[in-house]
Amino acid sequence: MAKTAEDNFRIEVWDRDEQALSETISRSPDSTVSQAAWQAAIRRRPGMLLIHYNSRHVMEKILTPGEVKIPPQAIIDGSVHAGMDVALGDLREWHVLRAWCRSCSHHATVKPAGLIERYGKGALFSSIERALFCTSCDRGGPVRLEIHKLPRN
């Protein structure tokens, strides 16, 4: 798959030895959104190695302070999922959500208010992504949520 501007800024969680990628927390074409996600990741992922990239260049790398904790939200269907992620309540009025189908690459804007009404402010992106599916492709592919910033007028 070809890299696009959507892949410019990303935040990854690695094991402490930096041998295995645990998860990619955020991908964004916008530096400001990526910086906000970086600050949130530092607060929400204690004791984890985070790396912030601009394309293939490392902008920041940190072993976050604190002990690794497994939040109750990370336990779904009795299994523990790696790390924590962004909650709907972390979004601000200037953020826009975009859902991308991993099968057909169809994308659509999603209203955060509708998701908050349905799932609550404490709902995490990883939980919501598992509940959503693509209505455009015949496979009903899995969806990835992305945070974008509204353009200024």
PDB file of C-alpha atoms in Angstrom:
ATOM      1  CA  MET A   1       0.000   0.000   0.000  1.00  0.00           C
ATOM      2  CA  ALA A   2       1.357   3.425  -0.947  1.00  0.00           C
ATOM      3  CA  LYS A   3       2.080   6.008   1.714  1.00  0.00           C
ATOM      4  CA  THR A   4      -0.081   9.122   1.627  1.00  0.00           C
ATOM      5  CA  ALA A   5      -0.166  12.460   3.424  1.00  0.00           C
ATOM      6  CA  GLU A   6      -2.438  10.707   5.947  1.00  0.00           C
ATOM      7  CA  ASP A   7       0.620   8.789   7.135  1.00  0.00           C
ATOM      8  CA  ASN A   8       2.915  11.777   7.764  1.00  0.00           C
ATOM      9  CA  PHE A   9       2.551  12.104  11.533  1.00  0.00           C
ATOM     10  CA  ARG A  10       2.121   9.012  13.669  1.00  0.00           C
ATOM     11  CA  ILE A  11       2.506   7.894  17.263  1.00  0.00           C
ATOM     12  CA  GLU A  12       3.565   4.344  18.027  1.00  0.00           C
ATOM     13  CA  VAL A  13       3.826   2.302  21.224  1.00  0.00           C
ATOM     14  CA  TRP A  14       6.834  -0.061  21.351  1.00  0.00           C
ATOM     15  CA  ASP A  15       8.014  -2.615  23.878  1.00  0.00           C
ATOM     16  CA  ARG A  16      10.713  -1.335  26.251  1.00  0.00           C
ATOM     17  CA  ASP A  17      13.485  -3.002  24.214  1.00  0.00           C
ATOM     18  CA  GLU A  18      12.207  -1.289  21.044  1.00  0.00           C
ATOM     19  CA  GLN A  19      12.069  -4.669  19.313  1.00  0.00           C
ATOM     20  CA  ALA A  20       8.312  -4.992  18.677  1.00  0.00           C
ATOM     21  CA  LEU A  21       5.625  -2.490  17.747  1.00  0.00           C
ATOM     22  CA  SER A  22       2.638  -2.861  20.113  1.00  0.00           C
ATOM     23  CA  GLU A  23       0.264  -0.457  18.390  1.00  0.00           C
ATOM     24  CA  THR A  24      -0.065   2.701  16.338  1.00  0.00           C
ATOM     25  CA  ILE A  25      -2.079   5.174  18.381  1.00  0.00           C
ATOM     26  CA  SER A  26      -2.515   7.988  15.905  1.00  0.00           C
ATOM     27  CA  ARG A  27      -2.018   8.862  12.240  1.00  0.00           C
ATOM     28  CA  SER A  28      -2.649  12.366  11.015  1.00  0.00           C
ATOM     29  CA  PRO A  29      -1.647  14.682   8.174  1.00  0.00           C
ATOM     30  CA  ASP A  30      -1.835  17.603  10.637  1.00  0.00           C
ATOM     31  CA  SER A  31       1.056  18.462  12.956  1.00  0.00           C
ATOM     32  CA  THR A  32      -1.138  20.270  15.515  1.00  0.00           C
ATOM     33  CA  VAL A  33      -3.505  17.320  15.858  1.00  0.00           C
ATOM     34  CA  SER A  34      -0.533  14.984  16.155  1.00  0.00           C
ATOM     35  CA  GLN A  35       1.007  17.129  18.909  1.00  0.00           C
ATOM     36  CA  ALA A  36      -2.283  17.052  20.853  1.00  0.00           C
ATOM     37  CA  ALA A  37      -2.457  13.269  20.433  1.00  0.00           C
ATOM     38  CA  TRP A  38       1.172  13.035  21.620  1.00  0.00           C
ATOM     39  CA  GLN A  39       0.378  14.917  24.833  1.00  0.00           C
ATOM     40  CA  ALA A  40      -2.713  12.761  25.432  1.00  0.00           C
ATOM     41  CA  ALA A  41      -0.705   9.572  24.766  1.00  0.00           C
ATOM     42  CA  ILE A  42       1.904  10.562  27.362  1.00  0.00           C
ATOM     43  CA  ARG A  43      -0.828  11.037  29.981  1.00  0.00           C
ATOM     44  CA  ARG A  44      -2.848   7.946  29.033  1.00  0.00           C
ATOM     45  CA  ARG A  45      -0.023   5.424  28.599  1.00  0.00           C
ATOM     46  CA  PRO A  46       2.088   5.393  31.774  1.00  0.00           C
ATOM     47  CA  GLY A  47       5.276   3.312  31.701  1.00  0.00           C
ATOM     48  CA  MET A  48       5.283   2.769  27.923  1.00  0.00           C
ATOM     49  CA  LEU A  49       7.772   3.636  25.192  1.00  0.00           C
ATOM     50  CA  LEU A  50       6.193   6.139  22.782  1.00  0.00           C
ATOM     51  CA  ILE A  51       7.720   7.296  19.508  1.00  0.00           C
ATOM     52  CA  HIS A  52       6.394  10.295  17.556  1.00  0.00           C
ATOM     53  CA  TYR A  53       7.254  10.314  13.839  1.00  0.00           C
ATOM     54  CA  ASN A  54       7.099  12.791  11.001  1.00  0.00           C
ATOM     55  CA  SER A  55       7.196  10.425   8.036  1.00  0.00           C
ATOM     56  CA  ARG A  56      10.234   8.236   8.794  1.00  0.00           C
ATOM     57  CA  HIS A  57      11.933  10.776  11.066  1.00  0.00           C
ATOM     58  CA  VAL A  58      11.701  10.448  14.853  1.00  0.00           C
ATOM     59  CA  MET A  59      10.488  13.737  16.344  1.00  0.00           C
ATOM     60  CA  GLU A  60      10.186  12.577  19.960  1.00  0.00           C
ATOM     61  CA  LYS A  61      10.804   9.389  21.901  1.00  0.00           C
ATOM     62  CA  ILE A  62       9.914   8.888  25.561  1.00  0.00           C
ATOM     63  CA  LEU A  63       9.473   6.197  28.165  1.00  0.00           C
ATOM     64  CA  THR A  64       6.456   7.721  29.882  1.00  0.00           C
ATOM     65  CA  PRO A  65       6.555   8.183  33.653  1.00  0.00           C
ATOM     66  CA  GLY A  66       4.533   5.903  35.898  1.00  0.00           C
ATOM     67  CA  GLU A  67       3.680   2.237  36.097  1.00  0.00           C
ATOM     68  CA  VAL A  68       1.968   0.345  33.305  1.00  0.00           C
ATOM     69  CA  LYS A  69      -1.696   0.038  34.201  1.00  0.00           C
ATOM     70  CA  ILE A  70      -4.389  -1.953  32.474  1.00  0.00           C
ATOM     71  CA  PRO A  71      -7.559   0.140  32.620  1.00  0.00           C
ATOM     72  CA  PRO A  72     -10.939  -1.560  32.934  1.00  0.00           C
ATOM     73  CA  GLN A  73     -11.846  -0.141  29.499  1.00  0.00           C
ATOM     74  CA  ALA A  74      -9.008  -2.154  27.919  1.00  0.00           C
ATOM     75  CA  ILE A  75     -10.634  -5.426  28.983  1.00  0.00           C
ATOM     76  CA  ILE A  76     -13.144  -6.404  26.344  1.00  0.00           C
ATOM     77  CA  ASP A  77     -14.747  -9.833  26.159  1.00  0.00           C
ATOM     78  CA  GLY A  78     -12.383 -11.024  28.879  1.00  0.00           C
ATOM     79  CA  SER A  79      -9.192 -10.286  26.939  1.00  0.00           C
ATOM     80  CA  VAL A  80      -6.736  -7.456  27.530  1.00  0.00           C
ATOM     81  CA  HIS A  81      -5.950  -5.176  24.616  1.00  0.00           C
ATOM     82  CA  ALA A  82      -2.592  -3.397  24.302  1.00  0.00           C
ATOM     83  CA  GLY A  83      -2.500  -0.011  25.942  1.00  0.00           C
ATOM     84  CA  MET A  84      -5.159   2.643  26.103  1.00  0.00           C
ATOM     85  CA  ASP A  85      -6.379   4.988  23.439  1.00  0.00           C
ATOM     86  CA  VAL A  86      -8.315   8.208  22.914  1.00  0.00           C
ATOM     87  CA  ALA A  87     -11.737   8.512  24.531  1.00  0.00           C
ATOM     88  CA  LEU A  88     -14.576  10.383  22.830  1.00  0.00           C
ATOM     89  CA  GLY A  89     -14.591  12.840  25.744  1.00  0.00           C
ATOM     90  CA  ASP A  90     -11.019  13.894  24.807  1.00  0.00           C
ATOM     91  CA  LEU A  91     -12.231  15.423  21.534  1.00  0.00           C
ATOM     92  CA  ARG A  92     -12.779  19.164  21.172  1.00  0.00           C
ATOM     93  CA  GLU A  93     -15.253  21.077  19.007  1.00  0.00           C
ATOM     94  CA  TRP A  94     -12.629  21.654  16.289  1.00  0.00           C
ATOM     95  CA  HIS A  95     -11.953  17.950  15.827  1.00  0.00           C
ATOM     96  CA  VAL A  96     -13.559  15.974  13.030  1.00  0.00           C
ATOM     97  CA  LEU A  97     -13.616  12.191  12.907  1.00  0.00           C
ATOM     98  CA  ARG A  98     -13.065  10.274   9.702  1.00  0.00           C
ATOM     99  CA  ALA A  99     -13.771   6.565   9.400  1.00  0.00           C
ATOM    100  CA  TRP A 100     -11.640   4.599   6.893  1.00  0.00           C
ATOM    101  CA  CYS A 101     -12.546   1.112   5.686  1.00  0.00           C
ATOM    102  CA  ARG A 102      -9.509  -1.151   5.888  1.00  0.00           C
ATOM    103  CA  SER A 103     -10.862  -3.340   3.061  1.00  0.00           C
ATOM    104  CA  CYS A 104     -11.933  -0.894   0.346  1.00  0.00           C
ATOM    105  CA  SER A 105     -10.385   2.420   1.605  1.00  0.00           C
ATOM    106  CA  HIS A 106     -13.782   4.138   1.511  1.00  0.00           C
ATOM    107  CA  HIS A 107     -13.876   7.013   4.000  1.00  0.00           C
ATOM    108  CA  ALA A 108     -16.604   9.134   5.530  1.00  0.00           C
ATOM    109  CA  THR A 109     -16.892  11.887   8.106  1.00  0.00           C
ATOM    110  CA  VAL A 110     -18.412  10.774  11.399  1.00  0.00           C
ATOM    111  CA  LYS A 111     -20.079  13.157  13.852  1.00  0.00           C
ATOM    112  CA  PRO A 112     -18.494  12.827  17.318  1.00  0.00           C
ATOM    113  CA  ALA A 113     -21.776  13.944  18.947  1.00  0.00           C
ATOM    114  CA  GLY A 114     -23.584  10.940  17.472  1.00  0.00           C
ATOM    115  CA  LEU A 115     -20.932   8.544  18.766  1.00  0.00           C
ATOM    116  CA  ILE A 116     -20.954  10.189  22.203  1.00  0.00           C
ATOM    117  CA  GLU A 117     -24.733   9.890  22.341  1.00  0.00           C
ATOM    118  CA  ARG A 118     -24.568   6.218  21.400  1.00  0.00           C
ATOM    119  CA  TYR A 119     -21.449   5.052  23.299  1.00  0.00           C
ATOM    120  CA  GLY A 120     -20.815   7.755  25.956  1.00  0.00           C
ATOM    121  CA  LYS A 121     -17.901  10.178  26.507  1.00  0.00           C
ATOM    122  CA  GLY A 122     -15.746   7.499  28.116  1.00  0.00           C
ATOM    123  CA  ALA A 123     -15.889   5.171  25.099  1.00  0.00           C
ATOM    124  CA  LEU A 124     -12.457   4.447  23.646  1.00  0.00           C
ATOM    125  CA  PHE A 125     -11.669   4.493  19.933  1.00  0.00           C
ATOM    126  CA  SER A 126     -10.567   0.849  19.960  1.00  0.00           C
ATOM    127  CA  SER A 127     -13.983  -0.234  21.275  1.00  0.00           C
ATOM    128  CA  ILE A 128     -15.888   1.919  18.812  1.00  0.00           C
ATOM    129  CA  GLU A 129     -13.798   0.760  15.842  1.00  0.00           C
ATOM    130  CA  ARG A 130     -14.756  -2.847  16.557  1.00  0.00           C
ATOM    131  CA  ALA A 131     -18.447  -1.904  16.559  1.00  0.00           C
ATOM    132  CA  LEU A 132     -18.327  -0.021  13.239  1.00  0.00           C
ATOM    133  CA  PHE A 133     -18.231  -1.523   9.759  1.00  0.00           C
ATOM    134  CA  CYS A 134     -18.146  -0.220   6.205  1.00  0.00           C
ATOM    135  CA  THR A 135     -21.528   0.117   4.492  1.00  0.00           C
ATOM    136  CA  SER A 136     -19.920   0.919   1.141  1.00  0.00           C
ATOM    137  CA  CYS A 137     -18.097  -2.323   0.350  1.00  0.00           C
ATOM    138  CA  ASP A 138     -19.632  -5.757  -0.039  1.00  0.00           C
ATOM    139  CA  ARG A 139     -17.335  -7.152   2.655  1.00  0.00           C
ATOM    140  CA  GLY A 140     -18.471  -4.803   5.450  1.00  0.00           C
ATOM    141  CA  GLY A 141     -14.817  -4.203   6.218  1.00  0.00           C
ATOM    142  CA  PRO A 142     -13.345  -3.143   9.561  1.00  0.00           C
ATOM    143  CA  VAL A 143     -13.067   0.594  10.181  1.00  0.00           C
ATOM    144  CA  ARG A 144     -10.224   2.793  11.472  1.00  0.00           C
ATOM    145  CA  LEU A 145     -11.149   6.130  13.110  1.00  0.00           C
ATOM    146  CA  GLU A 146      -8.916   9.152  12.596  1.00  0.00           C
ATOM    147  CA  ILE A 147      -8.980  12.581  14.214  1.00  0.00           C
ATOM    148  CA  HIS A 148      -8.705  15.627  11.986  1.00  0.00           C
ATOM    149  CA  LYS A 149      -8.869  19.345  12.674  1.00  0.00           C
ATOM    150  CA  LEU A 150     -11.529  21.612  11.127  1.00  0.00           C
ATOM    151  CA  PRO A 151     -10.036  24.158   8.728  1.00  0.00           C
ATOM    152  CA  ARG A 152     -10.041  27.790   9.837  1.00  0.00           C
ATOM    153  CA  ASN A 153     -12.212  30.206   7.891  1.00  0.00           C
TER     154      ASN A 153
END
